[in-house]
Amino acid sequence: MKRLASIAFATAIALFLQGCAGWQSALDPKGPAAGELAWLIWFFTGLCAVVWVLVMAALAVPLMMRSRQRAEPLALDAGADNRKLRVVMTAVGLTAVILIGLTLLSFFANRTLAAIGSDAALTIRVTGHQWWWEVRYEDATPSRILTTANEIHIPAGEPVRLLLTSTDVIHSFWVPSLSGKLDLIPGHMNVLDIKADKPGVYRGQCAEFCGAQHANMGTFIIAEPRAEFDAWWNDQLQPAAAPTSDEAKTGEDLFLKRPCVMCHKIGGTPAGGTVAPDLTHVASRQTLAAGTLTMSRGNLAAWIADPQGVKPGSHMPVVDLSGDELNAIVAYLEGLK
Ligand code: CUA
C-alpha cells in the first residue's frame, strides 16, 4: 500500500514537472538569457523555501514549549529576555543580508543579460500589431532588408538584437525558452538581445493583454545553422513564385482585384499593402494568423472564408468570394513558398 502511494506520488510529481519542459517554458532554457533567469528563479525559490521552513519552525517550537511551561507563566527571567532579543536581532540581520544578497544577484544577472547582444551582428525590428508580429531584418544594403511576419528565423549560437515597438497598443514579446519578456510600446523602441544555443523551434507569446485576440498572438523563433539561415534569408528576398497552374493564376488575378491587395504585400506583384502580414512567402511559414492555425490548404481556406469565426475581432475582413474563387486564391497562396 505504501509502495503504491509512493508510486502515485512520484507519478503526480513527474506529470506536474512535465509542464516545466517543452518549447515554451522559462524552466527549460535554450539560451544564455533564459538560462540566467532560470537559475535565478530556482535559487530564489529554493532560498525562500528554506527561509519559510525556518520561520515556521521558529513559530512552532515556542508554541510547543509554551504549552509545557504553563506552570509558571508570569515568572520573570532577565536572561531569557536577553536571549530573545539576540534571536530577534539575528533574524533581522539575516533577513537584511538575504535581501541585499538577492538584490545583488538580480543586479548581476541583469548585467549578464545586457552583455549577451553587445556584439550582435544581426538586428531584427519586431513591431507588434493587433494581433500579429511584423518582422523586419535590417541590413546595411537596402535591397537585403527583409520584411516578414510572425516567424523569426535566427542563426543558432549567435546573439541577435531585437528592436521592439508597436503601432497600436502595448504588446509584450516573450519567448520563455530564450529570454525574459519585454514590452512593445507605441512610439518607443525597446532592445532585447536573444541567443539560441542550438537549432530548434521555440514558441513565443504576446505577454501583455492587448485586446480580444491577445491569446492568439503567438510567434515562433526558428533557430538554424548559419548556412541554413543565410539560405532562408536569400530565398525570402526573392519575389513571389509565379503561379504554376491555371487555377493559381486565376487566384493571383482575383487577389489583385479584390480588397486583399489593400492590406497585404506580395513581392513582385502590384500588391503592396503594409497594414497586414507580408504574404510574399506565406506558405513557407508553419502557421497562419500568428500561430492560430497550422499552415495547410484547408486552414488557408477556413481563414480566408471566415476570419471572424477563426479569430473574432481580428482586422481581417470577410471578402465576398464564391467557392471556386476561394479555391483559386488558396491555390495561389499555397504556391507562395
Ligand atoms: Cu499583443 Cu497581447
XYZ file of C-alpha atoms and ligand atoms in Angstrom:
339
model
C 0.000 0.000 0.000
C 2.840 2.359 0.997
C 4.693 1.421 -2.211
C 1.592 2.158 -4.282
C 1.204 5.546 -2.623
C 4.831 6.482 -3.305
C 4.499 5.422 -6.972
C 1.339 7.539 -7.281
C 3.112 10.476 -5.634
C 6.166 10.162 -7.918
C 3.893 9.941 -10.994
C 1.962 13.031 -9.917
C 5.207 14.985 -9.394
C 6.573 13.793 -12.767
C 3.363 14.836 -14.543
C 3.422 18.167 -12.733
C 7.050 18.844 -13.699
C 6.294 17.806 -17.295
C 4.595 21.196 -17.561
C 8.009 22.813 -16.995
C 9.514 21.359 -20.183
C 8.848 21.999 -23.848
C 9.216 24.735 -26.429
C 7.610 27.471 -24.350
C 8.960 27.187 -20.819
C 11.100 29.536 -18.773
C 12.232 26.482 -16.793
C 13.561 24.720 -19.888
C 16.120 27.296 -21.036
C 17.658 27.013 -24.511
C 19.776 30.141 -24.493
C 22.055 32.102 -22.141
C 19.469 34.747 -21.164
C 16.824 32.164 -20.287
C 19.498 30.074 -18.521
C 20.480 33.008 -16.328
C 16.826 33.674 -15.472
C 16.023 30.017 -14.792
C 18.989 29.794 -12.423
C 17.726 32.916 -10.659
C 14.168 31.521 -10.393
C 15.384 28.229 -8.870
C 17.807 29.946 -6.495
C 15.201 32.473 -5.266
C 12.580 29.732 -4.885
C 14.989 27.407 -3.065
C 16.291 30.068 -0.684
C 12.804 31.420 0.057
C 11.602 27.852 0.720
C 14.413 27.348 3.268
C 13.573 30.680 4.951
C 9.885 29.754 5.067
C 10.638 26.388 6.717
C 12.901 28.080 9.297
C 10.282 30.731 10.112
C 7.590 28.070 10.527
C 9.929 26.064 12.779
C 10.733 29.179 14.828
C 6.998 29.683 15.271
C 6.176 26.062 16.084
C 8.954 25.405 18.637
C 7.996 28.161 21.171
C 4.321 27.274 20.770
C 5.050 23.684 21.790
C 7.420 24.734 24.591
C 4.909 27.193 25.988
C 2.253 24.562 26.454
C 4.729 22.562 28.572
C 5.800 25.558 30.717
C 2.359 26.744 31.618
C 3.043 26.031 35.346
C 4.697 29.438 35.964
C 3.544 31.745 33.192
C 4.463 35.005 34.940
C 7.966 34.099 36.135
C 10.445 36.885 35.306
C 13.703 35.869 33.717
C 16.055 38.662 32.557
C 18.377 36.107 30.937
C 15.537 34.753 28.796
C 14.623 38.280 27.632
C 18.199 38.885 26.535
C 18.252 35.583 24.654
C 15.012 36.507 22.882
C 16.420 39.905 21.926
C 19.519 38.238 20.493
C 17.386 35.802 18.469
C 15.240 38.623 17.056
C 18.279 40.785 16.197
C 19.972 37.812 14.500
C 16.812 37.145 12.473
C 16.579 40.814 11.422
C 20.275 40.815 10.464
C 19.926 37.589 8.443
C 16.849 38.958 6.664
C 18.757 42.088 5.662
C 21.734 40.043 4.445
C 19.476 37.731 2.399
C 17.548 40.634 0.833
C 20.735 42.502 -0.072
C 22.218 39.266 -1.458
C 19.176 38.616 -3.668
C 19.212 42.227 -4.876
C 22.878 41.912 -5.847
C 22.194 38.606 -7.638
C 19.392 40.274 -9.664
C 21.671 43.192 -10.476
C 24.473 40.969 -11.771
C 22.010 38.785 -13.690
C 20.772 41.967 -15.409
C 24.321 42.864 -16.370
C 24.853 39.390 -17.818
C 21.628 39.742 -19.850
C 22.692 43.153 -21.134
C 26.052 41.769 -22.304
C 24.561 38.966 -24.417
C 23.842 41.048 -27.503
C 26.575 43.650 -27.221
C 28.336 42.151 -30.261
C 25.170 41.110 -32.142
C 25.742 41.022 -35.896
C 22.046 40.769 -36.724
C 19.338 43.297 -35.891
C 15.662 42.494 -36.294
C 12.894 45.030 -35.829
C 9.786 43.418 -34.341
C 6.617 45.505 -34.459
C 3.512 44.454 -32.561
C 0.134 44.780 -34.257
C -3.316 43.687 -33.127
C -2.765 40.646 -33.381
C 0.341 39.678 -35.268
C 4.054 40.396 -35.417
C 5.797 42.315 -38.174
C 9.393 41.160 -38.502
C 11.939 43.258 -40.387
C 15.533 42.164 -40.912
C 17.804 45.208 -41.040
C 20.767 45.316 -43.381
C 23.240 47.967 -44.483
C 22.314 47.091 -48.099
C 18.743 48.318 -48.633
C 17.936 45.561 -51.144
C 18.662 42.983 -48.435
C 16.176 44.383 -45.943
C 13.536 41.733 -45.475
C 10.026 42.034 -44.078
C 8.065 39.004 -42.996
C 5.611 38.125 -40.234
C 5.045 36.030 -37.145
C 8.048 33.726 -37.541
C 11.536 34.904 -36.674
C 14.413 32.946 -38.148
C 17.732 33.419 -36.392
C 21.159 31.827 -36.710
C 21.735 29.384 -33.826
C 24.611 30.120 -31.486
C 24.772 33.828 -32.410
C 23.451 36.776 -30.424
C 20.631 38.663 -32.147
C 19.411 42.140 -31.282
C 15.643 42.690 -31.388
C 14.269 46.242 -31.607
C 10.754 46.138 -30.228
C 7.993 48.630 -30.928
C 4.267 48.741 -31.638
C 1.855 50.597 -33.893
C -1.301 50.378 -31.810
C -1.363 49.237 -28.168
C 1.242 47.823 -25.799
C 2.213 44.218 -26.519
C 4.904 42.154 -24.861
C 7.413 39.893 -26.573
C 8.094 36.696 -24.660
C 9.843 33.555 -25.828
C 10.351 31.900 -22.415
C 12.905 29.300 -23.561
C 15.187 32.052 -24.843
C 14.744 35.196 -22.753
C 12.649 37.260 -20.410
C 9.740 39.348 -21.647
C 9.874 42.935 -22.850
C 7.103 45.331 -23.856
C 6.485 46.664 -27.355
C 5.335 50.253 -26.812
C 3.926 52.631 -29.456
C 6.380 55.433 -30.218
C 9.177 53.845 -28.219
C 11.936 51.371 -29.043
C 12.967 48.656 -26.595
C 16.038 46.499 -27.095
C 16.039 42.777 -26.319
C 19.004 40.547 -27.031
C 18.421 36.861 -27.563
C 20.550 33.877 -28.406
C 19.571 30.264 -29.018
C 22.326 27.825 -28.140
C 21.083 25.136 -30.504
C 18.913 24.906 -33.619
C 15.256 24.376 -32.830
C 11.804 25.949 -32.830
C 10.842 27.972 -29.766
C 7.355 29.319 -29.204
C 6.652 32.825 -28.030
C 3.502 34.528 -26.910
C 2.348 38.107 -26.514
C 2.504 38.568 -22.743
C 0.591 41.824 -22.298
C -3.180 41.901 -22.662
C -3.737 43.748 -25.946
C -7.352 43.099 -26.858
C -9.726 40.358 -27.906
C -7.171 38.160 -29.672
C -4.266 38.617 -27.254
C -4.203 34.848 -26.676
C -3.924 34.236 -30.424
C -0.823 36.373 -30.804
C 1.825 33.707 -30.957
C 5.239 33.808 -32.559
C 7.936 31.279 -33.373
C 11.673 31.614 -33.202
C 13.288 29.245 -35.658
C 16.987 28.888 -34.860
C 19.002 27.187 -37.552
C 22.667 26.748 -38.505
C 24.204 29.876 -40.087
C 24.308 28.407 -43.629
C 20.613 27.447 -43.499
C 19.712 30.841 -42.085
C 21.567 32.647 -44.899
C 19.883 30.420 -47.490
C 16.488 31.170 -45.908
C 17.135 34.939 -45.985
C 18.177 34.788 -49.656
C 15.055 32.764 -50.525
C 12.810 35.208 -48.686
C 14.314 38.146 -50.590
C 13.127 36.638 -53.880
C 9.860 37.916 -55.342
C 6.832 35.670 -55.002
C 6.733 32.479 -57.048
C 4.697 32.837 -60.257
C 1.514 30.736 -60.276
C 2.113 27.340 -61.874
C -1.476 26.275 -62.625
C -4.438 27.927 -64.300
C -6.319 27.843 -61.030
C -3.452 29.562 -59.193
C -3.185 32.160 -61.982
C -6.904 32.884 -61.569
C -6.239 33.149 -57.835
C -3.494 35.708 -58.376
C -5.769 37.823 -60.605
C -8.544 37.635 -58.013
C -6.168 38.550 -55.198
C -5.047 41.651 -57.085
C -8.611 42.722 -57.920
C -10.149 42.154 -54.502
C -9.634 44.093 -51.248
C -6.809 41.668 -50.219
C -4.406 43.949 -52.018
C -5.311 46.925 -49.838
C -3.631 45.378 -46.775
C -1.190 42.691 -47.904
C 2.032 42.858 -49.855
C 3.163 40.153 -52.267
C 6.649 40.912 -53.587
C 6.876 41.004 -57.380
C 3.167 41.876 -57.804
C 1.312 45.196 -57.557
C 0.024 44.118 -54.105
C 1.780 46.460 -51.710
C -0.336 46.877 -48.586
C 1.591 47.167 -45.356
C -1.060 47.068 -42.651
C -1.263 43.271 -42.608
C 1.319 40.471 -42.861
C 3.545 40.324 -45.945
C 2.406 37.279 -47.933
C 5.317 37.005 -50.398
C 6.362 33.663 -48.892
C 3.332 32.970 -46.705
C 3.251 29.239 -47.490
C 6.806 28.834 -46.171
C 5.539 29.649 -42.695
C 4.365 26.982 -40.267
C 1.252 28.728 -39.037
C -1.439 31.183 -40.080
C -2.809 34.197 -38.215
C 0.091 34.370 -35.697
C 0.036 30.798 -34.520
C -3.757 30.428 -34.568
C -3.872 27.702 -37.265
C -1.265 25.358 -38.701
C -0.449 26.057 -42.336
C -2.491 23.831 -44.638
C -4.760 24.143 -47.628
C -7.847 23.571 -45.500
C -6.829 26.130 -42.873
C -5.957 28.741 -45.527
C -9.448 28.313 -46.960
C -11.048 28.441 -43.497
C -9.117 31.583 -42.558
C -9.978 33.460 -45.765
C -13.615 32.305 -45.795
C -14.334 33.067 -42.152
C -11.627 35.114 -40.429
C -14.074 36.374 -37.816
C -15.063 32.812 -36.964
C -11.429 31.748 -36.584
C -10.170 34.868 -34.818
C -13.102 37.057 -33.718
C -12.257 40.751 -33.669
C -9.237 40.414 -35.950
C -8.810 43.115 -38.587
C -9.025 40.602 -41.436
C -12.374 41.330 -43.106
C -14.611 38.822 -44.836
C -14.152 39.103 -48.594
C -17.119 38.003 -50.644
C -15.907 35.027 -52.688
C -17.621 32.128 -54.429
C -16.402 28.596 -53.707
C -14.379 28.484 -56.934
C -12.877 31.897 -56.251
C -11.875 30.844 -52.739
C -10.242 27.667 -54.088
C -8.353 29.685 -56.685
C -6.980 32.156 -54.127
C -5.991 29.305 -51.832
C -4.243 27.547 -54.746
C -2.301 30.757 -55.434
C -1.305 31.434 -51.822
C -0.364 27.793 -51.290
C 2.266 28.201 -54.007
C 3.932 31.174 -52.253
C 6.648 29.110 -50.637
Cu -0.381 41.571 -28.242
Cu -1.227 40.664 -26.211
